[in-house]
Structures are given as C-alpha cells and as structure tokens.
Coordinates of C-alpha atoms in Angstrom, one line a residue:
M1 CA 0.0 0.0 0.0
E2 CA 1.3 3.4 -0.9
P3 CA 2.2 5.6 2.1
Q4 CA -0.2 8.4 2.9
F5 CA 0.9 12.0 2.7
S6 CA -0.5 15.4 2.4
Q7 CA -1.6 16.8 -1.0
I8 CA 1.3 18.4 -2.8
N9 CA -0.4 21.8 -2.9
E10 CA -1.3 21.8 0.8
N11 CA 0.5 24.3 3.0
R12 CA 2.4 22.2 5.6
S13 CA 3.4 25.0 7.9
H14 CA 3.0 24.1 11.5
E15 CA 4.8 24.0 14.8
T16 CA 6.4 20.9 16.4
D17 CA 9.0 20.1 19.0
F18 CA 11.6 18.6 16.6
V19 CA 12.0 18.5 12.8
V20 CA 14.0 15.6 11.5
I21 CA 15.4 16.1 8.0
G22 CA 15.5 12.8 6.0
S23 CA 13.8 9.5 6.6
G24 CA 16.9 7.3 6.3
I25 CA 17.4 4.6 9.0
G26 CA 19.3 7.1 11.2
G27 CA 16.6 9.7 10.9
L28 CA 13.7 7.3 11.5
C29 CA 15.4 5.8 14.5
C30 CA 15.9 9.2 16.0
A31 CA 12.4 10.3 15.2
A32 CA 10.8 7.2 16.6
L33 CA 12.7 7.4 19.9
L34 CA 12.0 11.2 20.2
A35 CA 8.3 10.4 19.8
K36 CA 8.6 7.6 22.3
Y37 CA 10.1 10.2 24.7
G38 CA 7.0 12.3 24.4
Y39 CA 8.1 14.9 21.9
K40 CA 6.1 16.1 18.9
V41 CA 8.2 15.1 15.8
T42 CA 7.9 15.9 12.1
V43 CA 10.1 14.0 9.6
C44 CA 10.6 15.7 6.3
E45 CA 11.5 13.4 3.4
S46 CA 12.3 14.8 -0.1
H47 CA 11.5 11.5 -1.9
Y48 CA 8.0 10.0 -2.4
L49 CA 9.2 6.9 -0.5
A50 CA 10.6 6.7 3.0
G51 CA 13.8 5.0 3.9
G52 CA 16.7 6.9 2.3
A53 CA 19.3 4.4 1.0
A54 CA 17.2 1.6 2.6
H55 CA 14.0 2.3 0.7
S56 CA 12.2 -0.2 -1.5
F57 CA 10.4 0.3 -4.7
E58 CA 8.1 -1.6 -7.1
V59 CA 8.1 -1.8 -10.9
A60 CA 5.8 -4.1 -12.9
G61 CA 5.1 -6.3 -9.9
Y62 CA 8.8 -6.7 -8.9
K63 CA 9.7 -5.3 -5.5
F64 CA 13.3 -4.2 -5.1
D65 CA 15.6 -3.2 -2.2
A66 CA 17.3 0.0 -3.2
G67 CA 20.3 -0.5 -1.0
P68 CA 21.3 -2.7 1.9
S69 CA 20.3 -6.4 2.0
F70 CA 22.5 -7.7 4.8
F71 CA 20.9 -7.4 8.2
L72 CA 22.1 -9.0 11.5
G73 CA 20.1 -9.7 14.6
I74 CA 16.9 -7.9 13.7
G75 CA 14.3 -10.7 13.6
G76 CA 14.3 -12.1 17.2
P77 CA 11.6 -11.7 19.8
P78 CA 11.3 -8.4 21.7
G79 CA 13.8 -8.1 24.5
D80 CA 16.1 -10.8 23.1
G81 CA 19.2 -8.8 24.0
S82 CA 20.3 -8.3 20.4
P83 CA 23.2 -5.9 20.3
N84 CA 22.1 -4.5 17.0
P85 CA 21.0 -0.9 17.6
L86 CA 18.3 -1.2 14.9
K87 CA 16.7 -4.1 16.8
Q88 CA 17.0 -2.1 20.1
V89 CA 15.1 0.8 18.5
L90 CA 12.4 -1.5 17.2
D91 CA 12.0 -3.1 20.6
A92 CA 11.9 0.3 22.3
V93 CA 8.9 1.4 20.1
G94 CA 7.2 -2.0 20.3
E95 CA 7.7 -3.0 16.6
R96 CA 8.8 -6.3 15.1
V97 CA 10.1 -7.3 11.6
E98 CA 9.4 -10.9 10.5
S99 CA 12.6 -12.3 8.9
K100 CA 14.1 -15.4 7.5
Q101 CA 17.4 -16.4 9.2
Y102 CA 20.3 -17.9 7.3
D103 CA 24.0 -18.2 7.9
R104 CA 26.1 -17.6 4.7
W105 CA 26.9 -15.9 1.5
I106 CA 28.9 -17.2 -1.4
V107 CA 32.3 -15.7 -2.3
Y108 CA 33.6 -15.9 -5.9
P109 CA 37.4 -15.4 -6.2
P110 CA 39.0 -14.0 -9.3
P111 CA 38.9 -16.1 -12.5
G112 CA 41.5 -18.8 -12.2
G113 CA 41.7 -18.3 -8.4
G114 CA 39.8 -21.5 -7.5
S115 CA 36.2 -22.4 -6.8
C116 CA 33.6 -20.3 -5.0
F117 CA 33.2 -20.9 -1.3
P118 CA 30.7 -20.2 1.4
N119 CA 31.4 -17.5 4.0
I120 CA 29.5 -18.8 7.1
A121 CA 28.6 -16.6 10.0
N122 CA 30.1 -18.9 12.6
A123 CA 33.5 -18.9 14.3
A124 CA 34.4 -22.5 13.6
A125 CA 33.1 -22.4 10.1
Y126 CA 35.0 -19.2 9.5
E127 CA 38.2 -20.9 10.6
R128 CA 37.5 -23.8 8.2
T129 CA 37.1 -21.4 5.3
I130 CA 40.5 -19.7 6.2
L131 CA 42.2 -23.1 6.4
Q132 CA 40.7 -24.3 3.1
Q133 CA 41.5 -21.1 1.2
G134 CA 44.7 -19.9 2.8
G135 CA 46.2 -23.0 4.4
P136 CA 47.6 -23.8 7.9
E137 CA 49.7 -20.7 8.1
A138 CA 46.8 -18.4 7.3
L139 CA 44.8 -20.2 10.0
R140 CA 47.6 -19.8 12.6
Q141 CA 47.8 -16.1 11.9
W142 CA 44.1 -15.7 12.0
R143 CA 44.0 -17.3 15.5
E144 CA 46.7 -14.9 16.6
L145 CA 44.7 -12.0 15.4
D146 CA 41.5 -13.3 17.1
R147 CA 43.3 -13.7 20.4
A148 CA 44.7 -10.2 20.2
M149 CA 41.2 -8.9 19.5
G150 CA 39.8 -10.5 22.7
P151 CA 40.1 -7.5 25.0
L152 CA 38.8 -5.2 22.3
Q153 CA 35.8 -7.4 21.8
T154 CA 35.0 -7.1 25.5
A155 CA 35.5 -3.3 25.4
A156 CA 33.4 -2.8 22.3
G157 CA 30.5 -4.7 23.8
L158 CA 30.6 -3.1 27.2
F159 CA 28.1 -0.4 26.5
P160 CA 25.0 -1.1 24.4
A161 CA 24.0 1.7 22.0
A162 CA 20.8 2.2 24.0
A163 CA 23.0 3.5 26.9
L164 CA 24.9 6.0 24.9
R165 CA 24.3 9.8 24.6
G166 CA 26.4 12.7 23.5
D167 CA 26.6 14.7 26.8
L168 CA 27.7 14.3 30.4
G169 CA 24.5 12.4 31.2
V170 CA 26.3 9.3 29.8
A171 CA 28.0 9.0 33.2
L172 CA 24.6 8.0 34.6
T173 CA 23.2 6.0 31.7
A174 CA 26.4 4.0 31.3
A175 CA 27.1 3.5 35.0
R176 CA 25.1 0.3 35.3
F177 CA 27.4 -1.4 32.8
L178 CA 30.6 -0.6 34.7
G179 CA 32.5 -3.4 36.4
P180 CA 35.9 -5.1 36.5
E181 CA 36.0 -4.9 32.7
L182 CA 36.3 -1.1 32.8
L183 CA 40.0 -1.1 33.6
G184 CA 40.7 -3.3 30.6
T185 CA 38.6 -0.9 28.5
A186 CA 40.6 2.1 29.5
I187 CA 43.8 0.3 28.5
V188 CA 42.6 -0.7 25.0
A189 CA 40.4 2.4 24.3
P190 CA 43.1 4.1 22.1
M191 CA 43.2 0.9 20.0
L192 CA 39.5 0.9 19.5
T193 CA 39.5 4.3 18.0
G194 CA 42.5 3.6 15.8
P195 CA 42.7 1.6 12.5
F196 CA 42.2 -2.1 12.4
S197 CA 45.4 -2.4 10.5
A198 CA 47.4 -1.7 13.6
L199 CA 46.5 -5.2 14.8
V200 CA 46.4 -6.8 11.4
D201 CA 49.9 -5.6 10.5
K202 CA 51.2 -7.0 13.8
H203 CA 49.8 -10.5 13.4
V204 CA 49.0 -11.1 9.7
S205 CA 51.5 -11.3 6.9
H206 CA 49.8 -14.0 4.8
P207 CA 48.8 -12.3 1.4
W208 CA 45.5 -14.1 0.9
L209 CA 44.4 -13.6 4.5
R210 CA 45.3 -9.9 4.5
S211 CA 43.2 -9.5 1.3
F212 CA 40.3 -11.4 2.9
I213 CA 40.4 -9.2 5.9
D214 CA 40.4 -6.1 3.7
L215 CA 37.4 -7.5 1.9
E216 CA 35.5 -7.9 5.1
C217 CA 36.4 -4.3 6.1
F218 CA 35.4 -3.0 2.7
V219 CA 32.0 -4.6 2.7
L220 CA 31.4 -3.1 6.2
S221 CA 32.9 0.4 5.8
G222 CA 33.8 1.0 2.2
M223 CA 37.4 1.1 3.2
T224 CA 40.2 -1.4 3.9
A225 CA 41.7 -2.3 7.3
R226 CA 44.1 0.6 7.1
D227 CA 41.1 3.0 7.3
T228 CA 38.4 1.1 9.2
L229 CA 37.9 1.7 12.9
C230 CA 39.1 -1.2 15.1
A231 CA 35.9 -0.8 17.1
E232 CA 33.7 -1.7 14.1
M233 CA 35.7 -4.9 13.6
A234 CA 35.8 -5.7 17.3
F235 CA 32.0 -5.8 17.2
M236 CA 32.0 -8.1 14.2
F237 CA 34.5 -10.5 15.8
S238 CA 32.5 -10.5 19.0
E239 CA 29.2 -11.3 17.2
R240 CA 30.9 -14.1 15.2
N241 CA 32.6 -15.7 18.2
A242 CA 29.4 -15.4 20.3
G243 CA 27.4 -17.3 17.7
R244 CA 25.1 -14.3 17.2
S245 CA 26.0 -13.4 13.7
A246 CA 23.3 -15.2 11.8
I247 CA 21.9 -13.1 9.0
D248 CA 18.3 -12.0 8.7
Y249 CA 16.4 -11.2 5.5
P250 CA 13.2 -9.2 6.3
M251 CA 10.1 -10.6 4.8
G252 CA 8.9 -7.9 2.4
G253 CA 12.4 -6.6 1.9
S254 CA 14.0 -3.6 3.5
K255 CA 10.6 -1.9 3.2
A256 CA 9.4 -4.0 6.1
I257 CA 12.1 -2.4 8.3
I258 CA 11.2 1.2 7.2
D259 CA 7.5 0.5 7.6
A260 CA 8.1 -0.7 11.2
L261 CA 10.1 2.4 12.0
V262 CA 7.4 4.7 10.5
R263 CA 4.8 2.9 12.6
G264 CA 7.0 3.6 15.6
V265 CA 7.0 7.3 14.7
E266 CA 3.3 7.6 14.1
K267 CA 2.1 5.5 17.0
Y268 CA 3.5 8.0 19.4
G269 CA 2.1 11.0 17.5
G270 CA 4.9 11.8 15.1
R271 CA 4.4 12.8 11.5
L272 CA 6.1 11.8 8.2
L273 CA 5.8 14.2 5.3
L274 CA 6.9 12.7 2.0
R275 CA 7.7 14.9 -1.1
S276 CA 8.7 17.5 1.4
H277 CA 12.1 18.8 0.3
V278 CA 13.9 21.0 2.9
D279 CA 15.4 24.0 1.2
E280 CA 16.8 25.7 4.3
I281 CA 17.3 25.2 8.0
L282 CA 16.0 28.3 9.7
I283 CA 18.4 30.1 12.1
E284 CA 16.9 32.6 14.5
G285 CA 18.8 34.3 17.3
G286 CA 21.7 32.0 16.5
R287 CA 19.7 28.9 17.0
A288 CA 18.1 26.3 14.6
A289 CA 14.4 27.1 14.8
G290 CA 12.9 25.0 12.1
V291 CA 13.0 24.4 8.3
R292 CA 11.7 26.0 5.1
L293 CA 10.3 23.6 2.6
R294 CA 10.7 23.9 -1.2
P295 CA 7.5 25.2 -2.8
P296 CA 5.9 22.7 -5.2
A297 CA 6.1 23.5 -8.9
A298 CA 2.3 23.5 -9.1
A299 CA 2.2 26.2 -6.4
P300 CA 5.5 28.1 -6.4
S301 CA 4.2 30.7 -4.0
N302 CA 3.2 28.1 -1.5
G303 CA 6.4 27.5 0.5
S304 CA 5.8 26.0 4.0
V305 CA 7.7 26.7 7.2
I306 CA 7.8 24.2 10.0
R307 CA 8.9 25.7 13.3
A308 CA 10.7 23.5 15.9
R309 CA 10.4 24.5 19.5
C310 CA 13.2 22.2 20.6
G311 CA 15.4 21.8 17.6
V312 CA 16.3 20.3 14.3
V313 CA 18.0 17.0 13.6
S314 CA 19.7 16.5 10.2
N315 CA 19.9 13.0 8.8
A316 CA 21.4 14.5 5.6
S317 CA 25.0 13.9 4.8
V318 CA 27.8 16.1 6.3
W319 CA 28.1 18.0 3.0
D320 CA 24.3 18.4 2.4
T321 CA 23.7 19.6 5.9
Q322 CA 26.1 22.5 5.3
R323 CA 24.2 23.4 2.1
L324 CA 21.0 23.7 4.1
L325 CA 22.4 26.3 6.4
P326 CA 22.1 30.0 5.6
A327 CA 25.3 31.8 4.6
G328 CA 27.3 32.7 7.6
A329 CA 25.3 30.6 10.1
A330 CA 27.9 27.9 10.6
P331 CA 31.2 28.7 12.4
A332 CA 33.8 29.0 9.7
A333 CA 36.1 26.3 11.0
W334 CA 33.3 23.8 11.3
E335 CA 32.0 24.6 7.8
R336 CA 35.5 24.2 6.3
S337 CA 36.1 20.8 8.0
S338 CA 32.6 19.5 7.2
T339 CA 32.8 20.4 3.5
A340 CA 36.4 19.1 3.3
T341 CA 35.3 15.6 4.6
P342 CA 36.5 13.1 2.0
A343 CA 33.7 11.3 0.1
L344 CA 33.8 7.6 -0.8
D345 CA 33.0 6.7 -4.3
S346 CA 29.4 5.9 -5.5
F347 CA 27.4 3.0 -6.8
M348 CA 26.3 1.1 -9.8
H349 CA 23.1 -0.9 -9.5
L350 CA 21.3 -3.6 -11.6
H351 CA 17.8 -4.3 -10.6
L352 CA 16.4 -7.2 -12.6
G353 CA 13.1 -9.1 -13.0
I354 CA 13.8 -12.5 -14.3
D355 CA 12.1 -15.7 -15.3
A356 CA 12.7 -18.2 -12.5
T357 CA 11.8 -21.3 -14.5
G358 CA 14.4 -24.0 -13.8
L359 CA 16.5 -21.9 -11.5
D360 CA 18.7 -24.0 -9.3
P361 CA 16.5 -24.8 -6.2
T362 CA 19.6 -24.7 -4.0
L363 CA 20.5 -21.1 -5.1
E364 CA 21.7 -19.0 -2.2
C365 CA 20.4 -15.5 -1.7
H366 CA 23.7 -13.5 -1.3
H367 CA 26.8 -13.6 -3.5
L368 CA 30.0 -11.6 -3.4
V369 CA 32.4 -11.5 -6.4
V370 CA 36.0 -10.4 -6.1
N371 CA 37.8 -9.7 -9.4
N372 CA 41.2 -9.1 -7.9
W373 CA 42.5 -9.9 -4.4
Q374 CA 45.2 -7.3 -4.5
R375 CA 43.0 -4.3 -5.5
I376 CA 40.0 -4.6 -3.2
T377 CA 38.9 -0.9 -3.4
E378 CA 39.5 -0.4 -7.2
P379 CA 36.5 0.6 -9.3
Q380 CA 34.0 -2.3 -9.7
N381 CA 36.4 -4.8 -8.2
V382 CA 34.0 -6.0 -5.5
I383 CA 30.4 -6.7 -6.6
I384 CA 27.6 -7.9 -4.4
A385 CA 24.4 -9.6 -5.6
S386 CA 21.2 -10.8 -3.9
V387 CA 18.2 -12.9 -5.0
P388 CA 15.8 -12.1 -2.3
T389 CA 12.9 -14.2 -3.8
V390 CA 14.9 -17.2 -2.5
F391 CA 13.4 -16.3 0.8
D392 CA 10.4 -14.2 -0.1
P393 CA 8.7 -15.2 -3.4
S394 CA 6.1 -12.5 -2.9
L395 CA 8.7 -9.9 -4.0
A396 CA 8.0 -11.0 -7.7
P397 CA 5.1 -12.2 -9.8
A398 CA 4.5 -15.9 -9.8
G399 CA 7.3 -17.8 -11.5
K400 CA 9.6 -14.8 -11.5
A401 CA 12.5 -13.7 -9.3
T402 CA 14.1 -10.4 -8.3
V403 CA 17.8 -9.8 -8.6
H404 CA 19.8 -6.9 -7.2
C405 CA 23.4 -6.6 -8.1
Y406 CA 25.6 -3.6 -7.2
C407 CA 29.1 -2.3 -6.5
A408 CA 29.3 0.1 -3.6
A409 CA 31.9 2.7 -2.8
N410 CA 33.9 1.9 -5.9
E411 CA 32.1 3.6 -8.8
P412 CA 33.9 7.0 -9.5
Y413 CA 31.4 9.9 -9.6
D414 CA 33.7 11.9 -11.9
L415 CA 32.9 9.6 -14.8
W416 CA 29.3 10.8 -14.6
A417 CA 29.6 14.4 -13.4
G418 CA 27.8 16.9 -15.7
L419 CA 26.1 14.3 -17.9
D420 CA 22.5 14.9 -19.0
R421 CA 20.5 11.9 -17.8
R422 CA 18.4 12.1 -21.0
S423 CA 21.4 12.0 -23.4
A424 CA 22.6 9.1 -25.5
R425 CA 26.0 9.4 -23.9
Y426 CA 24.5 8.8 -20.4
K427 CA 22.6 5.8 -21.7
A428 CA 25.7 4.3 -23.3
L429 CA 27.8 4.8 -20.2
K430 CA 25.2 3.1 -18.1
E431 CA 25.3 0.1 -20.4
E432 CA 29.1 0.1 -20.4
R433 CA 29.5 0.4 -16.7
A434 CA 26.8 -2.3 -16.0
Q435 CA 28.7 -5.0 -17.9
P436 CA 30.9 -6.1 -14.9
L437 CA 27.7 -6.5 -12.9
W438 CA 26.2 -8.7 -15.6
E439 CA 29.4 -10.7 -15.7
A440 CA 29.3 -11.1 -11.9
L441 CA 25.7 -12.5 -12.1
E442 CA 26.8 -14.9 -14.8
R443 CA 29.1 -16.5 -12.2
F444 CA 26.0 -18.1 -10.5
I445 CA 23.2 -17.7 -13.1
P446 CA 25.0 -18.3 -16.4
D447 CA 21.9 -17.6 -18.5
I448 CA 20.9 -14.5 -16.6
R449 CA 20.7 -12.3 -19.7
S450 CA 18.2 -14.5 -21.5
R451 CA 16.1 -14.8 -18.4
T452 CA 15.8 -11.1 -17.8
E453 CA 12.5 -9.5 -18.5
L454 CA 13.0 -6.2 -16.7
T455 CA 16.2 -4.2 -16.5
L456 CA 16.8 -1.1 -14.4
V457 CA 20.3 0.4 -14.3
G458 CA 21.2 2.8 -11.5
S459 CA 24.2 5.2 -11.7
P460 CA 25.8 7.6 -9.3
L461 CA 23.5 10.2 -10.8
T462 CA 20.5 8.0 -9.9
H463 CA 21.9 7.8 -6.3
E464 CA 22.5 11.5 -6.2
R465 CA 19.0 12.3 -7.5
F466 CA 16.8 10.0 -5.4
L467 CA 18.8 10.2 -2.2
R468 CA 19.7 13.9 -2.4
R469 CA 23.1 12.6 -1.7
H470 CA 26.3 14.6 -2.3
R471 CA 28.0 13.1 -5.4
G472 CA 25.9 9.9 -4.9
S473 CA 28.5 9.0 -2.3
Y474 CA 28.5 5.8 -0.2
G475 CA 29.4 8.0 2.7
P476 CA 32.3 9.9 4.3
G477 CA 35.7 8.4 3.8
I478 CA 36.9 9.3 7.3
S479 CA 40.1 7.2 7.8
A480 CA 40.9 5.8 11.2
S481 CA 44.5 6.4 10.2
G482 CA 44.0 10.1 9.7
G483 CA 43.6 13.1 11.9
Q484 CA 39.8 13.5 11.4
S485 CA 37.4 11.7 13.6
W486 CA 33.7 10.8 13.2
P487 CA 31.5 13.6 14.8
G488 CA 28.9 13.0 17.4
P489 CA 25.3 14.3 17.4
K490 CA 26.0 17.8 18.6
T491 CA 27.0 20.7 16.3
P492 CA 28.3 24.2 17.1
I493 CA 24.9 25.6 16.2
P494 CA 22.5 25.5 19.2
G495 CA 19.4 23.5 18.5
L496 CA 20.9 21.6 15.5
S497 CA 21.9 18.0 15.9
V498 CA 22.9 15.4 13.3
C499 CA 22.6 11.7 12.8
G500 CA 23.2 9.2 10.0
D501 CA 26.3 7.7 8.4
S502 CA 28.2 11.0 8.6
C503 CA 28.3 10.6 12.4
M504 CA 29.8 8.2 14.9
P505 CA 29.9 5.2 14.6
G506 CA 29.9 5.5 10.8
I507 CA 28.7 3.7 7.8
G508 CA 26.3 0.7 7.7
V509 CA 22.8 -0.1 9.0
P510 CA 23.7 -0.8 12.6
A511 CA 25.9 2.3 12.7
A512 CA 23.2 4.5 11.2
A513 CA 20.6 3.2 13.6
A514 CA 23.0 3.8 16.5
S515 CA 23.6 7.4 15.4
G516 CA 19.9 8.0 15.5
M517 CA 19.5 6.4 18.9
I518 CA 22.4 8.4 20.3
A519 CA 21.0 11.6 18.9
A520 CA 17.6 11.0 20.4
N521 CA 19.0 10.0 23.7
S522 CA 21.1 13.1 23.8
L523 CA 18.1 15.3 23.3
A524 CA 16.0 13.6 26.0
P525 CA 16.3 14.2 29.7
V526 CA 18.6 11.7 31.4
W527 CA 15.7 10.3 33.5
S528 CA 13.6 9.6 30.4
H529 CA 16.6 7.9 28.9
L530 CA 17.1 5.8 32.0
N531 CA 13.4 4.8 31.9
M532 CA 13.7 3.7 28.3
M533 CA 16.7 1.6 29.2
D534 CA 14.8 -0.1 32.1
E535 CA 12.1 -1.1 29.6
L536 CA 14.4 -2.2 26.9
L537 CA 17.5 -3.9 28.3
P538 CA 17.2 -7.3 30.0
A539 CA 18.0 -7.2 33.7
S540 CA 20.9 -9.6 33.1
T541 CA 22.8 -7.1 31.0
S542 CA 22.5 -4.3 33.5
A543 CA 23.5 -6.2 36.6

C-alpha cells in the first residue's frame, strides 16, 4: 500500500518540537525514539518513498531493495538482548520485523583463483574457510589476530547503543554497565578508535588472509583495514565468536524495516511528510528554529515553514547539511572541516526481474564477487548480488524472481559528473558500466541475460537524485589512520543535531541506527533515557 501523505499543494506550515530532515534509518530511529520520549516530531522526506538508502520500490510487480540487503540480529523476539541498535530501537517502540534467518553468503574469487566458497557466519566455520582457502599458516595467523582482538571485543560490547548519549549524562546511563572490565577498556580504548590495520599488521602477513580481511572491512565500511575503525571490527569479531552473527532477511524486503520504524514514529504521535524537500534550516537568534520547505512546482508561492520549538536533527550527509544552512550561520572552521570531509565513491546498480523457471533450487540469496584480491577498493572490483525471492517469493510475480546486483563505494562519480540523464552518452555509459555486474551475475546464473524481463540500471546520478546525496557517495571516507574523527550528534549551532552515516559510529545499517539512537537519547532528559533503558534492556545485561 502506498504511504499516505498530504496533498502536494497543501501548506504544511505548523509548529512541532523537533524536525528531522530525512527518513533514512538514522533519521527514523531518531524520530521514533524522540516520539517515544513524548516529543512532537515531524520527519521531512524529499523522496516520495521513506527509507533513504534503505527504501524499497516496485516496478511491474517486482519489488526491489534500493540498498542494503544484509541485516544481522533484527528478527528475534522483543527483549532478546540483540546488540544491533536497529533491533533495540524496534524493541523500544514496540515493533517487530518478520525475517528469514540464514548463515552464509557465497564468495567468488578472481577467475583462475579457485572455486567459489561459502562465508559462514560462525567462528568454527570461518576458521574452516580460512584453512581451506589460505592453508595452515593463514589459520595460525588468524587465530593470533583473534586472540589479540579478545580484550577489544570485550570493550566494544561493554556499553549497548541504548545506553549512549552525547553529553555528560552518559555518566549515569552507562554507569550500570561498569564493572571489572572497565580497567581493561581504559587500556585498549586508544586501539578501539584507531585503525584495524594496527593489529592486522602486527599479526598477519599471509597475502590471501590480508586481502580477505580487507574484503570484510570494505563490505562493512567501504574502506580497507588501514582506514576502518578497530571498534567496528571488534563488534564483528564479538558477534561471530558469540554465535550471534546469523543473517536476517526481512520478509517484504527492507521496506518492512522502514514501515516498522514509520509505525513507531506515528504510534507516538509523530508525522512523516513525503515529497517535502527541505530548502533551508531556519536560524533565528543564532539557534536552529525550524525548516523551510521547497515550494511545489504547481504552487510556487506556497512555501511552507515548520517551526521547531526544541530543535532540528539533520539526517542529511555532512556535505548536504552544510548546504541547508544560511550563509554565515555555521562557524567558519566547522563549515570548512565539514565540506572538506572526503567522500567515498558511489554505486552502480542492476535491478532485474527474471524468469525463475528451472533456476537451481539450492541457489543462495547472497553472492560476493572479487575480481582481484590485490586491488580490493579499485573501481568495480568487489560486486555484491542478492536474489531475495529465494526467501520471499512475494517480491516478484508468480514464476519470477528479483535480482539486485551492485558495486558500492567503488564507482567513480567523476565519470558521470555533468552528464545529461536524457542523453545518448549517459545511456551508453550506463550500459558500459553495467557490464561487470552482468558478468558477476553470470558466475552463478549463467543464462541471466536471456532470463531477464525487466532491467533497471542505476548510476551515481541516480543515487544523487533519489537520495539527495552529495556526489551519490557511499558515505564519508573518514580514515581511522587520519587526523579527522567521526563527529557525534552535537553541532556548534544551538538547536541543531545530526545523525546518520556521517556521524559516529559511521557507515552501515547498525551504525546509522546507533547514530539515530544516540542523537535522540542526547536530546531527551537523562531520567527519560534511564526509563527507556529499564524497559528495553534485559536485567541480566544491566547487573
């Protein structure tokens, strides 16, 4: 069912407590929790679909995920203690997502580099894969790295995202989790905020294993071990070793997650306005006081203003947030550092509707193709594909299947900059740059081209247009090896907070959800935050 929203010509001016700009996972998590805390919240989304990079869309009866398709720990019962911040938000607002649980994806090495192999979300199975692919020495080095990661795994899991906030109140909300482990956390804290490569370089020299580790980092953060935060990888190690890293596919696709978050916003009195493009953040008396919406083309004089009594939260990227501020509103140093944030490359997408007649019944959902182990981050080197109808046939007409194939953080925007999307050159470039994706799909569905009945090719310009995303970027390329750090929810402008993958803890669905949770917690009184934690977190984790 199509989401409901106000008529395009309706004046949407009103007053609320908080305006959230953007309905990505970070923005919706923030809005749902703010509404749960008792605030009046309005979410403004430029697109006609909610979800940001995680939205879903339908064409000719085929239902597609626009972006992420890997989800961990989102489908369990309420209060199951999942460390995934997205699941914690869903639990906090009383929403569930039905999902299919599985444990693997298939990795395809470069041509001539051996057979494909399963990557199984289990510590013992992971070790078997390393032994089979890299040999005994690779396994020995992996075990050394795993042992060295032990204290960091403990430290990374010490404070659940639900307990975190961006002010001094964290001393109270985190206090219940303090114990003997705290001393060890203090010792390893500098390593958590540094690059994962600091440990990898110390313990791993095996060429294939180093490439495999870089691959895992790249799929998570869009960067290799040299640039990925050690804390992100410590969480991954902890989940794998604890046996909690089974993968969930939401029935109905990523739309089911977005719908659940929207329900969480609306059940507590919040509002979602679609086709509501924010032109400007209003600054009054030096404080963020609301937003001005772009007037619709049908009624150019009908611009709406939404005033925010308590503040504005931007789920837009670090670059796009700056563009929404009036000239001179941002402190010069903050504006310079924000706009200078390096951007990761963009995406190429293939969304296909195919004839499923005679497809291998054992076909797995997720597939990852590596064209060169030595050049993980090079353009179109790593390609990811999913066939979600393996789990949910309702995503396609009877007898058909949906396929999503993409390369993320490795499609250069400069190849596309300035092209007219209606031009023959643009269409030719889309066809050319989609060829590696077709070839990747042929690794596991050899006759994919003849089966295809619907073809949609997405480029960096598609990403930029539909997500209102600077250069169609995968996200900020903030290196753990550099001097710049991921910002928290607070900004130098009073009343303006931020969330999303431009904030700590970074890129990825769990990270974006955590940023939204931290932003909402930081805006709520400490006692409200503590009450939410009492409802959400099992007593055993807070003892």
